Amino acid sequence: MDKYNVLTVDDQVHCTDMLKNLLTQYPFIENIYSYSDPRDALAFIQTSAIDLVFLDIDMPHINGLKLAETIKQQFPDILLIFVTGHSDYALHGYELYPIDFLLKPVSPLRLEKALVQFRNQRSNRTVSQELNFDHTQEQATKKITVRDKSSIHFITINEINFVEKRGRKCIISVKDNKEIECSNTLNELEKMLSKHHFFRPHQSFLIPLSKVAEIKPDEYMRSYLIELENVNAEIRVSKNKYSELRNAINSHL
């Protein structure tokens, strides 16, 4: 059985104690560390092997969302679970791809569900890392064939930034922001590319999960926008696709 090191960060000591009591019931958790000051927690992470962090959000000195962002940037292998008394934070918190968002007081059943997700993600990530080199080599040469009125294009899959439906045509944005127009339907392209980890977040777009850099709320806080690596484009997420997108990204990591 794999063993994991867990860190809890919460300025409310009684909440930390309750969470630690629940966590000690799981034999796969080897060590539980706790800090009430997020600055001390960040310093501890710099020198320690941590697998999972439980984060409160409303804390002094460093907001929990800011701390989570820093952890993701510096230690992308560490997984996160938010624990808070304010459900309003969920809209912002989910763009950091946490495993779950638990409300205080933490329900033992909800905690168990979150820990099952954590173990599944760790297992998937380990397998993914073992296969990553071979997969990268394969993707570097894999191509799809698309057509337009007068010619056929052979497009290297890992050079595709995104696919957009414009009117009756589909536009494939590729390396150096070059655009290739084709007469294939978006449904046809989705069938070609879904097995290569492309996702359809909106009825007009198809994106490679490997190039998702950020998912953030729009200016009205009612929906989400996707930012892709080295791509200047606004790609929206349909409301009914957001949870599915999060799960797809977590599975792909």
XYZ file of N, CA and C in Angstrom:
759
model
N 0.841 -1.199 0.000
C 0.000 0.000 0.000
C 0.877 1.251 0.000
N 0.608 2.159 -0.938
C 1.333 3.423 -0.965
C 0.947 4.269 0.239
N 1.942 4.975 0.782
C 1.724 5.848 1.936
C 1.895 7.302 1.505
N 1.117 8.185 2.129
C 1.127 9.586 1.706
C 1.312 10.531 2.884
N 1.954 11.664 2.593
C 2.130 12.723 3.577
C 1.119 13.837 3.309
N 0.414 14.231 4.371
C -0.675 15.202 4.248
C -0.370 16.432 5.090
N -0.718 17.594 4.554
C -0.546 18.855 5.273
C -1.891 19.557 5.363
N -2.241 20.050 6.558
C -3.449 20.860 6.720
C -3.036 22.288 7.069
N -3.717 23.264 6.459
C -3.412 24.676 6.708
C -4.720 25.389 7.041
N -4.858 25.801 8.292
C -6.093 26.435 8.748
C -5.773 27.240 9.997
N -6.200 28.503 10.029
C -5.914 29.339 11.192
C -6.846 29.037 12.359
N -7.869 28.200 12.137
C -8.774 27.797 13.210
C -8.326 26.429 13.744
N -7.713 26.445 14.908
C -7.089 25.236 15.442
C -8.113 24.126 15.682
N -9.302 24.480 16.154
C -10.296 23.437 16.438
C -10.728 22.730 15.149
N -10.751 23.465 14.021
C -11.084 22.836 12.732
C -9.976 21.885 12.300
N -8.732 22.299 12.534
C -7.595 21.434 12.211
C -7.648 20.148 13.027
N -7.943 20.279 14.316
C -7.990 19.095 15.188
C -9.080 18.123 14.742
N -10.239 18.649 14.353
C -11.324 17.777 13.894
C -10.944 17.049 12.611
N -10.300 17.760 11.706
C -9.887 17.145 10.446
C -8.812 16.094 10.682
N -7.864 16.396 11.551
C -6.795 15.423 11.846
C -7.364 14.150 12.464
N -8.359 14.289 13.311
C -8.985 13.107 13.921
C -9.614 12.206 12.855
N -10.198 12.819 11.832
C -10.781 12.031 10.746
C -9.700 11.385 9.892
N -8.628 12.131 9.619
C -7.572 11.626 8.739
C -6.790 10.473 9.350
N -6.671 10.454 10.672
C -5.906 9.384 11.327
C -6.560 8.012 11.159
N -7.793 7.975 10.700
C -8.492 6.702 10.507
C -8.097 6.002 9.202
N -7.303 6.683 8.359
C -6.943 6.123 7.060
C -5.506 5.610 7.095
N -5.313 4.288 6.960
C -3.971 3.703 7.092
C -2.997 4.118 5.998
N -3.502 4.600 4.853
C -2.590 4.999 3.776
C -2.018 6.402 3.994
N -2.500 7.101 5.026
C -1.925 8.400 5.383
C -0.852 8.171 6.440
N 0.386 8.391 6.044
C 1.507 8.075 6.928
C 1.790 9.191 7.924
N 1.816 10.438 7.430
C 2.112 11.574 8.300
C 1.114 12.701 8.041
N 0.707 13.379 9.135
C -0.189 14.528 9.031
C 0.513 15.715 9.690
N 0.770 16.743 8.902
C 1.405 17.956 9.412
C 0.375 19.089 9.388
N 0.484 20.006 10.342
C -0.507 21.079 10.428
C 0.161 22.412 10.728
N -0.359 23.468 10.057
C 0.105 24.826 10.322
C -1.100 25.763 10.340
N -1.067 26.719 11.252
C -2.130 27.719 11.323
C -1.767 28.972 10.538
N -0.485 29.173 10.283
C -0.012 30.331 9.529
C 0.394 29.862 8.129
N -0.266 30.344 7.072
C 0.055 29.884 5.720
C 1.495 30.171 5.298
N 2.123 31.196 5.895
C 3.520 31.491 5.570
C 4.428 30.373 6.066
N 4.146 29.866 7.259
C 4.925 28.751 7.794
C 4.678 27.478 6.977
N 3.443 27.305 6.550
C 3.112 26.123 5.747
C 3.885 26.129 4.437
N 3.964 27.289 3.793
C 4.679 27.386 2.527
C 6.171 27.111 2.722
N 6.724 27.619 3.811
C 8.141 27.352 4.100
C 8.372 25.860 4.349
N 7.430 25.209 5.006
C 7.547 23.775 5.284
C 7.509 22.965 3.993
N 6.627 23.345 3.078
C 6.512 22.621 1.814
C 7.810 22.689 1.018
N 8.533 23.784 1.150
C 9.775 23.956 0.398
C 10.798 22.867 0.726
N 10.714 22.311 1.933
C 11.745 21.357 2.368
C 11.183 19.972 2.690
N 9.917 19.733 2.359
C 9.288 18.471 2.755
C 8.571 17.820 1.566
N 8.440 16.501 1.649
C 7.735 15.755 0.606
C 6.256 15.638 0.992
N 5.421 16.460 0.373
C 3.988 16.481 0.681
C 3.213 16.007 -0.545
N 2.219 15.172 -0.302
C 1.394 14.650 -1.398
C 0.061 15.362 -1.529
N -0.504 15.766 -0.387
C -1.847 16.347 -0.378
C -1.923 17.461 0.647
N -2.555 18.580 0.252
C -2.729 19.713 1.169
C -4.212 20.034 1.306
N -4.674 20.107 2.571
C -6.014 20.598 2.874
C -5.884 22.080 3.218
N -6.590 22.933 2.481
C -6.415 24.376 2.615
C -7.697 25.085 3.004
N -7.636 25.848 4.094
C -8.695 26.821 4.364
C -8.479 27.986 3.396
N -9.491 28.788 3.177
C -9.349 29.898 2.229
C -9.236 31.246 2.931
N -10.113 31.502 3.868
C -10.137 32.800 4.542
C -9.151 32.786 5.703
N -7.888 33.144 5.412
C -6.826 33.131 6.431
C -6.063 34.447 6.403
N -5.443 34.824 7.516
C -4.642 36.050 7.535
C -3.312 35.856 6.801
N -2.707 36.948 6.427
C -1.370 36.994 5.814
C -1.382 36.546 4.359
N -1.817 35.323 4.088
C -1.907 34.825 2.718
C -3.265 34.164 2.530
N -4.045 34.663 1.588
C -5.321 34.035 1.274
C -5.081 32.607 0.791
N -5.974 31.696 1.178
C -5.800 30.296 0.802
C -5.752 30.068 -0.697
N -6.499 30.859 -1.472
C -6.468 30.737 -2.930
C -5.103 31.148 -3.482
N -4.534 32.201 -2.919
C -3.208 32.650 -3.343
C -2.156 31.604 -2.983
N -2.277 31.027 -1.796
C -1.344 29.982 -1.384
C -1.454 28.781 -2.314
N -2.680 28.415 -2.663
C -2.886 27.286 -3.578
C -2.250 27.554 -4.938
N -2.390 28.785 -5.411
C -1.795 29.159 -6.701
C -0.273 29.033 -6.649
N 0.314 29.463 -5.545
C 1.767 29.360 -5.383
C 2.217 27.904 -5.336
N 1.474 27.085 -4.609
C 1.806 25.658 -4.521
C 1.738 25.020 -5.902
N 0.683 25.329 -6.665
C 0.522 24.754 -8.002
C 1.665 25.159 -8.925
N 2.127 26.389 -8.791
C 3.204 26.873 -9.649
C 4.546 26.235 -9.292
N 4.829 26.122 -7.997
C 6.129 25.629 -7.565
C 6.185 24.116 -7.384
N 5.034 23.510 -7.030
C 4.997 22.068 -6.749
C 3.763 21.457 -7.426
N 3.792 21.337 -8.745
C 2.591 20.886 -9.472
C 2.139 19.470 -9.136
N 3.003 18.669 -8.520
C 2.615 17.299 -8.176
C 1.788 17.225 -6.894
N 1.788 18.291 -6.103
C 0.993 18.300 -4.871
C -0.475 18.511 -5.222
N -1.349 17.697 -4.667
C -2.784 17.819 -4.909
C -3.446 18.607 -3.770
N -4.572 19.227 -4.078
C -5.211 20.153 -3.142
C -6.659 19.774 -2.874
N -7.077 19.998 -1.626
C -8.490 19.940 -1.250
C -8.779 21.191 -0.422
N -9.756 21.980 -0.842
C -10.132 23.166 -0.085
C -11.133 22.791 1.006
N -10.942 23.391 2.190
C -11.860 23.194 3.313
C -12.222 24.587 3.832
N -13.501 24.960 3.748
C -13.874 26.317 4.108
C -15.317 26.372 4.584
N -15.641 27.453 5.257
C -17.014 27.656 5.686
C -17.807 28.512 4.723
N -17.199 28.899 3.593
C -17.835 29.821 2.658
C -17.959 29.190 1.282
N -19.142 28.777 0.899
C -19.350 28.140 -0.401
C -19.146 29.125 -1.555
N -19.203 30.435 -1.264
C -19.031 31.442 -2.312
C -17.652 31.375 -2.960
N -16.686 30.799 -2.255
C -15.334 30.731 -2.804
C -15.195 29.670 -3.899
N -16.183 28.812 -4.053
C -16.056 27.674 -4.966
C -15.773 28.113 -6.396
N -16.402 29.190 -6.842
C -16.230 29.639 -8.215
C -14.773 29.938 -8.514
N -14.083 30.581 -7.560
C -12.669 30.888 -7.754
C -11.801 29.657 -7.514
N -12.149 28.872 -6.515
C -11.296 27.750 -6.130
C -11.166 26.680 -7.183
N -12.227 26.422 -7.924
C -12.200 25.317 -8.877
C -11.263 25.565 -10.050
N -10.922 26.815 -10.336
C -10.010 27.070 -11.447
C -8.589 26.605 -11.120
N -8.327 26.246 -9.862
C -7.022 25.718 -9.463
C -7.005 24.192 -9.470
N -8.066 23.579 -10.001
C -8.176 22.128 -10.150
C -8.001 21.366 -8.832
N -8.702 21.743 -7.773
C -8.606 20.945 -6.551
C -9.314 19.609 -6.737
N -8.977 18.652 -5.900
C -9.682 17.371 -5.914
C -11.130 17.576 -5.498
N -11.324 18.411 -4.479
C -12.679 18.636 -3.987
C -12.726 19.937 -3.208
N -13.941 20.302 -2.833
C -14.197 21.534 -2.089
C -15.112 21.158 -0.937
N -14.561 21.025 0.279
C -15.314 20.552 1.434
C -15.754 21.723 2.302
N -17.000 21.674 2.734
C -17.523 22.715 3.615
C -17.405 22.283 5.072
N -17.092 23.248 5.930
C -17.024 22.994 7.366
C -18.433 22.967 7.957
N -18.667 22.141 8.966
C -17.784 21.079 9.455
C -17.698 19.936 8.446
N -16.517 19.352 8.314
C -16.285 18.348 7.271
C -17.062 17.071 7.563
N -17.816 16.648 6.575
C -18.560 15.393 6.685
C -17.614 14.218 6.464
N -17.616 13.202 7.336
C -16.752 12.028 7.130
C -16.985 11.348 5.783
N -18.235 11.307 5.326
C -18.525 10.669 4.043
C -17.963 11.484 2.883
N -18.078 12.807 2.952
C -17.523 13.655 1.896
C -16.017 13.586 1.890
N -15.413 13.506 3.074
C -13.967 13.380 3.170
C -13.511 12.061 2.542
N -14.216 10.985 2.842
C -13.861 9.687 2.270
C -13.927 9.721 0.745
N -14.961 10.343 0.219
C -15.101 10.451 -1.230
C -13.931 11.236 -1.828
N -13.544 12.317 -1.173
C -12.428 13.135 -1.660
C -11.118 12.353 -1.623
N -10.911 11.558 -0.584
C -9.681 10.782 -0.474
C -9.633 9.652 -1.501
N -10.780 9.110 -1.843
C -10.820 8.113 -2.926
C -10.382 8.767 -4.232
N -10.877 9.972 -4.491
C -10.467 10.700 -5.692
C -8.967 10.998 -5.671
N -8.458 11.365 -4.507
C -7.028 11.643 -4.374
C -6.200 10.419 -4.745
N -6.547 9.261 -4.197
C -5.772 8.042 -4.478
C -5.872 7.650 -5.948
N -7.046 7.850 -6.533
C -7.213 7.537 -7.954
C -6.342 8.439 -8.823
N -6.312 9.716 -8.476
C -5.496 10.653 -9.254
C -4.010 10.347 -9.107
N -3.580 9.995 -7.900
C -2.169 9.653 -7.702
C -1.795 8.416 -8.508
N -2.680 7.433 -8.516
C -2.418 6.210 -9.279
C -2.374 6.503 -10.765
N -3.326 7.289 -11.252
C -3.364 7.638 -12.673
C -2.139 8.437 -13.075
N -1.709 9.333 -12.176
C -0.555 10.171 -12.486
C 0.716 9.330 -12.567
N 0.853 8.347 -11.677
C 2.031 7.482 -11.696
C 2.108 6.707 -13.003
N 0.982 6.121 -13.403
C 0.946 5.377 -14.666
C 1.229 6.312 -15.833
N 0.637 7.508 -15.780
C 0.829 8.480 -16.859
C 2.291 8.876 -16.992
N 2.981 9.078 -15.867
C 4.386 9.449 -15.916
C 5.236 8.339 -16.512
N 4.879 7.078 -16.215
C 5.643 5.956 -16.748
C 5.489 5.838 -18.259
N 4.286 6.213 -18.750
C 4.008 6.077 -20.175
C 4.267 7.362 -20.956
N 4.563 8.436 -20.255
C 4.604 9.753 -20.875
C 5.617 9.857 -22.005
N 6.808 9.283 -21.811
C 7.850 9.418 -22.826
C 7.418 8.767 -24.131
N 6.915 7.537 -24.041
C 6.472 6.837 -25.249
C 5.317 7.573 -25.914
N 4.398 8.077 -25.093
C 3.240 8.794 -25.636
C 3.682 10.062 -26.358
N 4.646 10.785 -25.779
C 5.133 12.023 -26.388
C 5.786 11.739 -27.737
N 6.576 10.665 -27.790
C 7.214 10.308 -29.044
C 6.183 9.984 -30.116
N 5.146 9.282 -29.723
C 4.101 8.910 -30.671
C 3.344 10.143 -31.155
N 2.990 11.035 -30.234
C 2.222 12.223 -30.590
C 3.008 13.154 -31.502
N 4.340 13.142 -31.365
C 5.162 14.049 -32.156
C 5.055 13.774 -33.653
N 4.696 12.559 -34.024
C 4.623 12.206 -35.437
C 3.213 11.863 -35.905
N 2.256 11.781 -35.006
C 0.894 11.381 -35.357
C 0.204 12.512 -36.113
N -0.498 12.150 -37.192
C -1.162 13.154 -38.010
C -2.623 12.786 -38.248
N -3.416 13.808 -38.587
C -4.772 13.578 -39.083
C -4.859 14.156 -40.492
N -5.829 13.682 -41.236
C -6.042 14.161 -42.603
C -7.376 14.893 -42.664
N -7.356 16.132 -43.165
C -8.584 16.911 -43.335
C -8.652 17.401 -44.768
N -9.828 17.804 -45.178
C -10.025 18.203 -46.568
C -10.628 19.605 -46.652
N -10.351 20.273 -47.761
C -11.107 21.462 -48.118
C -11.572 21.286 -49.561
N -11.974 22.343 -50.235
C -12.547 22.196 -51.572
C -11.580 21.590 -52.584
N -10.313 21.973 -52.500
C -9.385 21.602 -53.562
C -8.198 20.759 -53.131
N -8.042 20.511 -51.816
C -6.840 19.801 -51.391
C -7.062 19.033 -50.095
N -6.046 18.268 -49.738
C -6.039 17.507 -48.495
C -4.865 17.985 -47.655
N -5.104 18.184 -46.372
C -4.052 18.631 -45.457
C -3.702 17.511 -44.487
N -2.414 17.342 -44.219
C -1.933 16.396 -43.220
C -1.402 17.217 -42.049
N -2.080 17.122 -40.908
C -1.783 18.005 -39.774
C -1.240 17.191 -38.606
N -0.084 17.597 -38.090
C 0.502 16.951 -36.923
C -0.331 17.289 -35.688
N -0.765 16.272 -34.970
C -1.732 16.466 -33.887
C -1.194 17.374 -32.788
N 0.056 17.173 -32.383
C 0.538 17.973 -31.249
C 0.864 19.415 -31.621
N 0.659 19.780 -32.895
C 0.813 21.178 -33.307
C -0.524 21.918 -33.336
N -1.620 21.195 -33.029
C -2.947 21.825 -33.052
C -3.180 22.606 -31.755
N -3.509 23.882 -31.893
C -3.835 24.712 -30.725
C -5.296 24.532 -30.316
N -6.183 24.622 -31.297
C -7.609 24.402 -31.065
C -8.305 24.318 -32.409
N -9.556 23.877 -32.369
C -10.397 23.843 -33.570
C -11.637 24.677 -33.279
N -12.008 25.522 -34.224
C -13.174 26.385 -34.035
C -14.127 26.251 -35.218
N -15.403 26.143 -34.925
C -16.420 26.157 -35.972
C -16.817 27.599 -36.254
N -16.670 28.005 -37.520
C -17.067 29.346 -37.946
C -18.023 29.194 -39.125
N -19.282 29.435 -38.865
C -20.265 29.232 -39.919
C -20.334 27.767 -40.305
N -20.167 27.507 -41.613
C -20.207 26.130 -42.085
C -18.829 25.490 -42.151
N -17.797 26.251 -41.872
C -16.434 25.752 -41.947
C -15.849 25.514 -40.561
N -14.795 24.707 -40.522
C -14.002 24.550 -39.303
C -12.614 25.106 -39.551
N -12.106 25.853 -38.581
C -10.767 26.437 -38.655
C -9.883 25.726 -37.640
N -8.764 25.193 -38.103
C -7.814 24.525 -37.219
C -6.632 25.455 -36.998
N -6.470 25.921 -35.772
C -5.331 26.769 -35.416
C -4.159 25.866 -35.051
N -3.015 26.082 -35.720
C -1.857 25.219 -35.500
C -0.639 26.057 -35.099
N 0.508 25.430 -35.108
C 1.769 26.059 -34.704
C 1.965 27.414 -35.381
N 2.499 28.369 -34.607
C 2.733 29.748 -35.072
C 1.427 30.465 -35.417
N 0.322 29.992 -34.819
C -1.006 30.591 -35.003
C -1.471 30.604 -36.460
N -0.961 29.690 -37.241
C -1.432 29.522 -38.615
C -2.818 28.883 -38.582
N -3.691 29.281 -39.498
C -5.041 28.737 -39.550
C -5.252 27.929 -40.832
N -5.842 26.732 -40.645
C -6.159 25.870 -41.780
C -7.666 25.700 -41.833
N -8.255 26.084 -42.963
C -9.696 25.948 -43.133
C -10.012 24.579 -43.730
N -11.013 23.903 -43.190
C -11.378 22.596 -43.736
C -12.891 22.458 -43.792
N -13.328 21.512 -44.609
C -14.764 21.291 -44.777
C -15.279 20.149 -43.901
N -14.394 19.525 -43.125
C -14.850 18.520 -42.162
C -15.733 19.188 -41.115
N -16.717 18.471 -40.607
C -17.553 19.016 -39.543
C -16.809 18.912 -38.210
N -17.271 19.682 -37.238
C -16.645 19.621 -35.918
C -16.871 18.248 -35.283
N -18.019 17.651 -35.553
C -18.284 16.303 -35.039
C -17.291 15.290 -35.614
N -16.973 15.411 -36.891
C -15.993 14.522 -37.517
C -14.610 14.707 -36.895
N -14.229 15.949 -36.688
C -12.917 16.232 -36.095
C -12.854 15.760 -34.644
N -13.969 15.896 -33.931
C -14.013 15.414 -32.542
C -13.779 13.907 -32.490
N -14.376 13.162 -33.421
C -14.173 11.714 -33.463
C -12.714 11.371 -33.747
N -12.065 12.149 -34.604
C -10.653 11.918 -34.923
C -9.743 12.195 -33.725
N -10.068 13.264 -32.993
C -9.128 13.789 -31.999
C -9.431 13.410 -30.553
N -10.626 12.930 -30.263
C -10.967 12.622 -28.868
C -10.037 11.574 -28.275
N -9.595 10.618 -29.067
C -8.683 9.588 -28.555
C -7.278 10.133 -28.313
N -7.040 11.353 -28.777
C -5.753 12.012 -28.544
C -5.892 13.104 -27.482
N -6.856 12.950 -26.590
C -7.055 13.836 -25.444
C -7.464 15.253 -25.841
N -8.345 15.338 -26.830
C -8.993 16.607 -27.143
C -10.381 16.602 -26.505
N -10.836 17.793 -26.146
C -12.107 17.926 -25.431
C -12.928 19.040 -26.067
N -14.248 18.874 -26.051
C -15.145 19.871 -26.623
C -15.844 20.636 -25.499
N -15.286 21.790 -25.079
C -15.870 22.538 -23.957
C -17.069 23.386 -24.348
N -17.289 23.522 -25.643
C -18.341 24.396 -26.160
C -18.748 23.859 -27.523
N -19.954 24.175 -27.962
C -20.436 23.635 -29.230
C -19.594 24.077 -30.430
N -18.791 25.142 -30.248
C -18.004 25.674 -31.361
C -16.507 25.424 -31.246
N -16.048 24.745 -30.173
C -14.614 24.589 -29.971
C -14.231 23.151 -29.621
N -12.982 22.829 -29.991
C -12.348 21.568 -29.629
C -10.925 21.911 -29.219
N -10.493 21.474 -28.029
C -9.180 21.886 -27.519
C -8.361 20.679 -27.055
N -7.017 20.772 -27.125
C -6.164 19.728 -26.553
C -5.992 19.968 -25.052
N -6.294 18.974 -24.247
C -6.198 19.129 -22.790
C -4.778 19.466 -22.360
N -3.785 18.995 -23.091
C -2.381 19.222 -22.704
C -1.978 20.689 -22.793
N -2.752 21.509 -23.512
C -2.378 22.906 -23.691
C -3.211 23.870 -22.848
N -4.068 23.337 -21.975
C -4.859 24.214 -21.107
C -3.949 24.826 -20.048
N -3.847 26.138 -20.055
C -2.988 26.843 -19.094
C -3.779 27.348 -17.893
N -5.039 27.745 -18.125
C -5.834 28.323 -17.030
C -7.315 28.277 -17.391
N -8.136 28.077 -16.372
C -9.581 28.235 -16.522
C -10.002 29.286 -15.500
N -10.633 30.349 -15.965
C -10.948 31.450 -15.054
C -12.370 31.940 -15.281
N -12.995 32.516 -14.244
C -14.340 33.065 -14.411
C -14.326 34.239 -15.380
N -15.406 34.427 -16.123
C -15.486 35.594 -16.994
C -15.742 36.842 -16.153
N -15.812 37.983 -16.815
C -15.903 39.251 -16.080
C -17.196 39.383 -15.297
N -18.226 38.620 -15.661
C -19.498 38.695 -14.954
C -19.645 37.593 -13.902
N -18.616 36.740 -13.760
C -18.599 35.648 -12.776
C -19.751 34.668 -12.998
N -20.177 34.507 -14.245
C -21.290 33.617 -14.534
C -20.866 32.395 -15.333
N -19.707 32.474 -15.942
C -19.226 31.381 -16.770
C -17.701 31.344 -16.684
N -17.060 30.548 -17.549
C -15.617 30.385 -17.504
C -15.004 30.581 -18.877
N -13.739 30.990 -18.864
C -12.946 31.123 -20.079
C -11.717 30.234 -19.954
N -11.278 29.673 -21.077
C -10.085 28.835 -21.112
C -8.950 29.612 -21.757
N -7.783 29.600 -21.123
C -6.568 30.120 -21.738
C -5.692 28.944 -22.118
N -5.191 28.954 -23.350
C -4.303 27.905 -23.841
C -2.875 28.442 -23.910
N -1.917 27.558 -23.765
C -0.508 27.954 -23.783
C -0.133 28.577 -25.123
N 0.429 29.797 -25.063
C 0.955 30.484 -26.241
C -0.094 30.698 -27.339
N -1.355 30.863 -26.930
C -2.440 31.075 -27.886
C -3.256 32.283 -27.450
N -3.466 33.223 -28.368
C -4.274 34.399 -28.072
C -5.681 34.184 -28.621
N -6.528 33.559 -27.825
C -7.899 33.272 -28.252
C -8.790 33.172 -27.027
N -10.038 33.566 -27.175
C -11.012 33.474 -26.087
C -11.891 32.254 -26.329
N -11.775 31.270 -25.461
C -12.521 30.029 -25.611
C -13.415 29.859 -24.395
N -14.706 29.812 -24.637
C -15.672 29.725 -23.535
C -15.997 28.280 -23.200
N -16.408 28.089 -21.947
C -16.846 26.785 -21.481
C -18.354 26.834 -21.273
N -19.072 25.933 -21.912
C -20.512 25.850 -21.678
C -20.760 25.440 -20.227
N -21.823 25.965 -19.620
C -22.098 25.685 -18.207
C -22.210 24.191 -17.929
N -22.807 23.460 -18.853
C -23.001 22.029 -18.622
C -21.759 21.204 -18.914
N -20.664 21.879 -19.333
C -19.432 21.163 -19.658
C -18.318 21.385 -18.639
N -18.537 22.310 -17.688
C -17.444 22.689 -16.786
C -16.965 21.519 -15.928
N -17.869 20.814 -15.278
C -17.478 19.693 -14.422
C -16.812 18.589 -15.233
N -17.350 18.336 -16.411
C -16.768 17.311 -17.282
C -15.353 17.703 -17.704
N -15.145 18.985 -17.968
C -13.810 19.470 -18.344
C -12.825 19.282 -17.199
N -13.232 19.656 -15.984
C -12.361 19.473 -14.817
C -11.952 18.017 -14.647
N -12.920 17.113 -14.763
C -12.618 15.694 -14.617
C -11.686 15.200 -15.710
N -11.897 15.692 -16.930
C -11.030 15.288 -18.038
C -9.595 15.770 -17.825
N -9.442 16.993 -17.339
C -8.094 17.530 -17.086
C -7.408 16.752 -15.964
N -8.135 16.490 -14.887
C -7.555 15.730 -13.775
C -7.138 14.333 -14.206
N -7.922 13.714 -15.077
C -7.578 12.374 -15.562
C -6.371 12.411 -16.483
N -6.217 13.546 -17.176
C -5.115 13.672 -18.139
C -3.795 14.004 -17.464
N -3.840 14.605 -16.273
C -2.607 15.040 -15.587
C -1.676 13.871 -15.313
